[in-house]
Coordinates of C-alpha atoms and ligand atoms in Angstrom, one line a residue:
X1 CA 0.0 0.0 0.0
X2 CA 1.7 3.5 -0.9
X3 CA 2.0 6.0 2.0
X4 CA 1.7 9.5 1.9
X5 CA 2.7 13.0 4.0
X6 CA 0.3 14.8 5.3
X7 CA 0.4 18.2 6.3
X8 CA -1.7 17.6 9.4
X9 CA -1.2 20.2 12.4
X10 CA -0.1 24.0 11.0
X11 CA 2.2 25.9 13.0
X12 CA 0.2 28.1 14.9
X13 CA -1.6 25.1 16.3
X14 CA 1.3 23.6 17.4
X15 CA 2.6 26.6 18.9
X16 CA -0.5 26.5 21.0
X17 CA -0.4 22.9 21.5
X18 CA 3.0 23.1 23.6
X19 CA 2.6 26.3 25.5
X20 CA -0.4 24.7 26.7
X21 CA 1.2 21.6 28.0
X22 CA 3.9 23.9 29.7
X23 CA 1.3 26.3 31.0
X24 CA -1.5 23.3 32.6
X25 CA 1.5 21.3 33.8
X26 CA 2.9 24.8 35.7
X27 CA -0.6 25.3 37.0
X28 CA -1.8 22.2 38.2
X29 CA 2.0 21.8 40.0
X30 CA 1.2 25.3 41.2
X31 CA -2.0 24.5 42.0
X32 CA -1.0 21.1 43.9
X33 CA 1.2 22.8 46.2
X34 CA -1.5 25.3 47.2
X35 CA -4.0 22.7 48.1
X36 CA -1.3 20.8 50.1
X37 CA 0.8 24.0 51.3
X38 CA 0.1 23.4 55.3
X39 CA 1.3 19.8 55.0
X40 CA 4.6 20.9 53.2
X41 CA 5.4 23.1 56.2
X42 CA 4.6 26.5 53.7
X43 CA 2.1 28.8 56.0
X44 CA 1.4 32.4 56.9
X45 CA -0.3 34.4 54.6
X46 CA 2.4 35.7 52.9
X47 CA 2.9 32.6 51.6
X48 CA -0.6 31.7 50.4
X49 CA -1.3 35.1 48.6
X50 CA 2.6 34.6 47.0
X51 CA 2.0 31.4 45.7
X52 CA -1.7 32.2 44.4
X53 CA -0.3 35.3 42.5
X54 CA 2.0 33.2 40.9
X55 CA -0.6 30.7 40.2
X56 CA -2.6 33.7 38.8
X57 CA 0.5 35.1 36.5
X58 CA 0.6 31.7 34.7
X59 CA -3.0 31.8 34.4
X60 CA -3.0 34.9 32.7
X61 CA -0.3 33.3 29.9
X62 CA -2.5 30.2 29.9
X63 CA -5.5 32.3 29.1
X64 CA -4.0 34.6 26.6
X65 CA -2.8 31.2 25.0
X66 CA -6.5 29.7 25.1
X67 CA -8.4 32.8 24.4
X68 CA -6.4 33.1 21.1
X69 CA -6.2 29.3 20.2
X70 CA -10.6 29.8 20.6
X71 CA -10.4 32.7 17.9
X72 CA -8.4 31.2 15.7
X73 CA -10.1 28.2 15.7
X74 CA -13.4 30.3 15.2
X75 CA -12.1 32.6 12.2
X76 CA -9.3 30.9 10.5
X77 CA -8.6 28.5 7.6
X78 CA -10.7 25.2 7.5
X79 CA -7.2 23.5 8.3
X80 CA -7.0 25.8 11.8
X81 CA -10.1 25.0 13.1
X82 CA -10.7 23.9 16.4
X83 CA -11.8 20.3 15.1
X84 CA -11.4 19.7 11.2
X85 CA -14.9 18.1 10.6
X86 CA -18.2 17.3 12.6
X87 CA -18.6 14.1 14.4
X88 CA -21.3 12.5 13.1
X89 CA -23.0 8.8 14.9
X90 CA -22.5 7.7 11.6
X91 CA -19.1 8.3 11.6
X92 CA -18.3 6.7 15.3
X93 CA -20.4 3.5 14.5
X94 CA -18.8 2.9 11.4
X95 CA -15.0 3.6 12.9
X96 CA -16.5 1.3 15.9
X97 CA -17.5 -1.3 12.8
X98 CA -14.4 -1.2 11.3
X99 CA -12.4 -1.7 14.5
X100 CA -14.3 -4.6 15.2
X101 CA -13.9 -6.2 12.0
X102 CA -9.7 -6.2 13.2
X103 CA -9.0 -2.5 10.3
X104 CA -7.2 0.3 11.4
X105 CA -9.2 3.0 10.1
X106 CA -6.4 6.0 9.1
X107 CA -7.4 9.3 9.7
X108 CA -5.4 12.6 9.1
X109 CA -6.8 14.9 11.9
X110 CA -8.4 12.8 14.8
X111 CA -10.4 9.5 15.2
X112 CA -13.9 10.7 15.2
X113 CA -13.4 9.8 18.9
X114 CA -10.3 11.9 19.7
X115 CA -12.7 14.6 18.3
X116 CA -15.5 14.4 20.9
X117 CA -12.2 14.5 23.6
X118 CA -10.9 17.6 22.2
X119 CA -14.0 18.8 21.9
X120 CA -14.3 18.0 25.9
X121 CA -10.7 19.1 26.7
X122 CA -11.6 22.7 25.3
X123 CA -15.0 22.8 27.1
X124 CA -12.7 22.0 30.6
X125 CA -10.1 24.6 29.6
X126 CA -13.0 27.3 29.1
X127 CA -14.4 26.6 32.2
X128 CA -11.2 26.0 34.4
X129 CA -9.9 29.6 33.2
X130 CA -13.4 31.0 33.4
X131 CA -13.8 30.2 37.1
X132 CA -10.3 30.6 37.8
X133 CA -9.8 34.4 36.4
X134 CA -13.0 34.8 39.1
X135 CA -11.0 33.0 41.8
X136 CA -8.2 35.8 41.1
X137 CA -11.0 38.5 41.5
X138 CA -12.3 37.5 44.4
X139 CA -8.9 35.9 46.3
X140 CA -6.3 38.5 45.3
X141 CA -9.0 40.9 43.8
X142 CA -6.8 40.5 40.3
X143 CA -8.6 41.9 37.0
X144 CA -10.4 41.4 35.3
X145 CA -13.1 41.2 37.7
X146 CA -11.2 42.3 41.3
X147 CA -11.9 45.9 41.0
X148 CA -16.2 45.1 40.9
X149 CA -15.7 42.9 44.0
X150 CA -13.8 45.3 46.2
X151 CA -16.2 47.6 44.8
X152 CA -18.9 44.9 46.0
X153 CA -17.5 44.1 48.8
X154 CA -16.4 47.9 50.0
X155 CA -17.7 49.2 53.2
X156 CA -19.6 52.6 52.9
X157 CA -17.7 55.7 51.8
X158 CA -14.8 53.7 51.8
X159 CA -12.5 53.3 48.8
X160 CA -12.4 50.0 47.3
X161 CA -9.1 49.7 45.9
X162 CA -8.0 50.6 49.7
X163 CA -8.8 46.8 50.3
X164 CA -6.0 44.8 50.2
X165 CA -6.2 40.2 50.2
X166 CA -6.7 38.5 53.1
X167 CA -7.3 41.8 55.8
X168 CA -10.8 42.6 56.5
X169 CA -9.9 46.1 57.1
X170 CA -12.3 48.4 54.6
X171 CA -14.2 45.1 54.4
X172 CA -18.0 45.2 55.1
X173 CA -18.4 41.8 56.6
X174 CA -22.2 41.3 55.5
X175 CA -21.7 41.5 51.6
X176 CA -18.4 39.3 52.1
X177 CA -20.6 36.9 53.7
X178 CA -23.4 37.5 50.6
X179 CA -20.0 36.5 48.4
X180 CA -19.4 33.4 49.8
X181 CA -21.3 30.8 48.6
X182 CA -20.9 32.4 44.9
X183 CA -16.8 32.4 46.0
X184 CA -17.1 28.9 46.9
X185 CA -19.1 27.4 44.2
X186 CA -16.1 28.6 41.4
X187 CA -13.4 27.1 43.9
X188 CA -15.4 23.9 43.4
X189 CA -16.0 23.9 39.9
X190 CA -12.7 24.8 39.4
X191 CA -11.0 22.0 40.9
X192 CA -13.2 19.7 39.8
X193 CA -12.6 20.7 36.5
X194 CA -8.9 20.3 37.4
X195 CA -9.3 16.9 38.5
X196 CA -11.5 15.7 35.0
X197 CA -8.6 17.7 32.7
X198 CA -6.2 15.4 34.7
X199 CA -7.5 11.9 34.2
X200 CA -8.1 13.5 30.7
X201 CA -4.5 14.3 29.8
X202 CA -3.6 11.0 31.3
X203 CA -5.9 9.0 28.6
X204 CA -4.8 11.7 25.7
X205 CA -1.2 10.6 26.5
X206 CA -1.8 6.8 26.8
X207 CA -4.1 6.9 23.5
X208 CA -1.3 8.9 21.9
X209 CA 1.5 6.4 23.1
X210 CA -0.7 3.4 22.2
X211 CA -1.6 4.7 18.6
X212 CA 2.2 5.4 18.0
X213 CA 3.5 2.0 19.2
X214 CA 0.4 0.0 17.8
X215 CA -1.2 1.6 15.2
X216 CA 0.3 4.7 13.2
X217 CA 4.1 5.5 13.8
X218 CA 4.6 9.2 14.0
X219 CA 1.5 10.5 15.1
X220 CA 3.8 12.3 17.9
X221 CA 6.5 13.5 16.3
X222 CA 3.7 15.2 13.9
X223 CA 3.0 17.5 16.8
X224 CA 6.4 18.6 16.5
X225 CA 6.5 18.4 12.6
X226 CA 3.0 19.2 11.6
X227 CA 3.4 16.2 9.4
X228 CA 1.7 12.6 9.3
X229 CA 2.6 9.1 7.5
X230 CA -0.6 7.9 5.7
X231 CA -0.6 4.4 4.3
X232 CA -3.1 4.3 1.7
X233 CA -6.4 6.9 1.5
X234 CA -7.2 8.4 4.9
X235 CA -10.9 8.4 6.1
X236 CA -11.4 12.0 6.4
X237 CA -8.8 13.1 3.2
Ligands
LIG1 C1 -5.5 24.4 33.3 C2 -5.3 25.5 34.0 C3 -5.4 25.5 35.5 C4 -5.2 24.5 36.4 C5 -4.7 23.0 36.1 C6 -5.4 25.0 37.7 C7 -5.3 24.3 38.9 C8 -5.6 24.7 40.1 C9 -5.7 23.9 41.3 C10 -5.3 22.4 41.4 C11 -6.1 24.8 42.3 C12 -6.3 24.4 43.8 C13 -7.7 24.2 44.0 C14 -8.1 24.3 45.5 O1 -7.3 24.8 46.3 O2 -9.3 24.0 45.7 C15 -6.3 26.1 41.8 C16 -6.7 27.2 42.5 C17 -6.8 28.4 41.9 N1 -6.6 28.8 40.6 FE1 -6.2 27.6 39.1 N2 -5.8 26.3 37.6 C18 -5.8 26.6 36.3 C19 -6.1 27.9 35.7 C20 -6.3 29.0 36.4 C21 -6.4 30.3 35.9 C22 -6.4 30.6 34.4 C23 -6.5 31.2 36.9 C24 -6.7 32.7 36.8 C25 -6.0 33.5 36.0 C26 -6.5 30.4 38.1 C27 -6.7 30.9 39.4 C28 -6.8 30.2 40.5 C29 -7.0 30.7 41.9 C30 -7.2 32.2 42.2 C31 -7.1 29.6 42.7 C32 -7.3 29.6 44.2 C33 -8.7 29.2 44.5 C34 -8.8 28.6 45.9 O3 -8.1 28.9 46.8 O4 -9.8 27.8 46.1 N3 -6.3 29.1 37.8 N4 -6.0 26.0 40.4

């Protein structure tokens, strides 16, 4: 069967690919050692409002990374978008068919499987940076939202950006209290994001491993390259 190379994953994808890798592994290390901070001997508040800034300077890159990777994937080329082509039940039954008849069906962009993950993987990264940029309002009153809750949160005829993280000074304890439950619920769905992105990345790397060793050599090295070995016609060419 004659193989061909595709031009599968353009540069500015890749580009995004990797500083996302850098930036979630960063955060979630980050993010690790905040949740576990007393039991690693790190206290006093200094400490906790140092590491979440730093947490929250790495968000900001990880956002800028996302928000830009979401437009391009919105307005560019065909070949840039976020997912080359719909995934249709067709599709999956007939890729689940062909599996089970013992093929390996080729594809140039994802199985019609790897789609519905990225497609998942991009709805967690919304909605980890979503809640998280709130978190930073809130916690460290960081934009963009921490000037409207000081401002929310400001006692009467006092100035809000007076209010500094972690002192109650300036602070009018009622609407802090009103806060709460809203603060809360983002912490939760934050981490809880985290923790679905994580067993996530753990089966995009182990389906990525086994398709290289198993299936379609290269398929990693195309993340670097932007280029794919094809043998014969690919299902989606
Ligand atoms: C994939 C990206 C991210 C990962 C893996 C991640 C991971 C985590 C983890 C594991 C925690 C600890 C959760 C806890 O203590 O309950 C955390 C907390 C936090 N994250 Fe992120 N984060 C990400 C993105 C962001 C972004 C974009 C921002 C804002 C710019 C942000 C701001 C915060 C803040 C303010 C907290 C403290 C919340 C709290 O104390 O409960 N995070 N993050």
């Amino acid at each position: 069967m004659s193989s061909k190379v595709h031009k599968v994953w353009d540069l500015p994808r890749r580009i995004f690919h990797w500083l996302n890798v850098i930036f979630v592994f960063a955060l979630i290390a980050l993010g690790l050692l905040m949740m576990n901070k007393a039991s690693l001997g790190i206290t006093g508040t200094d400490a906790k409002i140092g590491l979440k800034k730093l947490h929250v300077f790495i968000g900001y890159g990880f956002t800028l990374n996302l928000i830009i990777r979401l437009l391009w994937g919105w307005c560019a080329p065909r070949h840039s978008a976020l997912i080359r082509k719909r995934v249709t039940l067709t599709e999956i039954s007939h890729y689940q068919a062909q599996k089970a008849e013992g093929n390996q069906p080729q594809y140039i962009g994802h199985t019609p499987l790897g789609r519905i993950s990225v497609v998942i993987m991009f709805v967690l990264l919304s909605t980890i940076m979503i809640t998280g940029l709130v978190r930073a309002g809130t916690d460290i009153y960081y934009p963009p939202f921490g000037s409207t809750v000081q401002t929310f949160i400001a006692e009467r005829g006092e100035m809000p950006s007076k209010i500094r993280p972690y002192d109650a000074t300036f602070v009018d304890s009622a609407a802090m209290e009103q806060l709460k439950p809203f603060k809360s619920l983002m912490g939760n769905v934050h981490r809880y994001s985290v923790y679905l992105l994580m067993l996530l990345i753990v089966m995009h790397i182990l389906a990525a491993i086994k398709t290289e060793v198993k299936q379609h050599p290269g398929i990693i090295s195309a993340m670097f390259s932007g280029n794919k070995l094809i043998e014969g016609k690919a299902e989606d060419e």
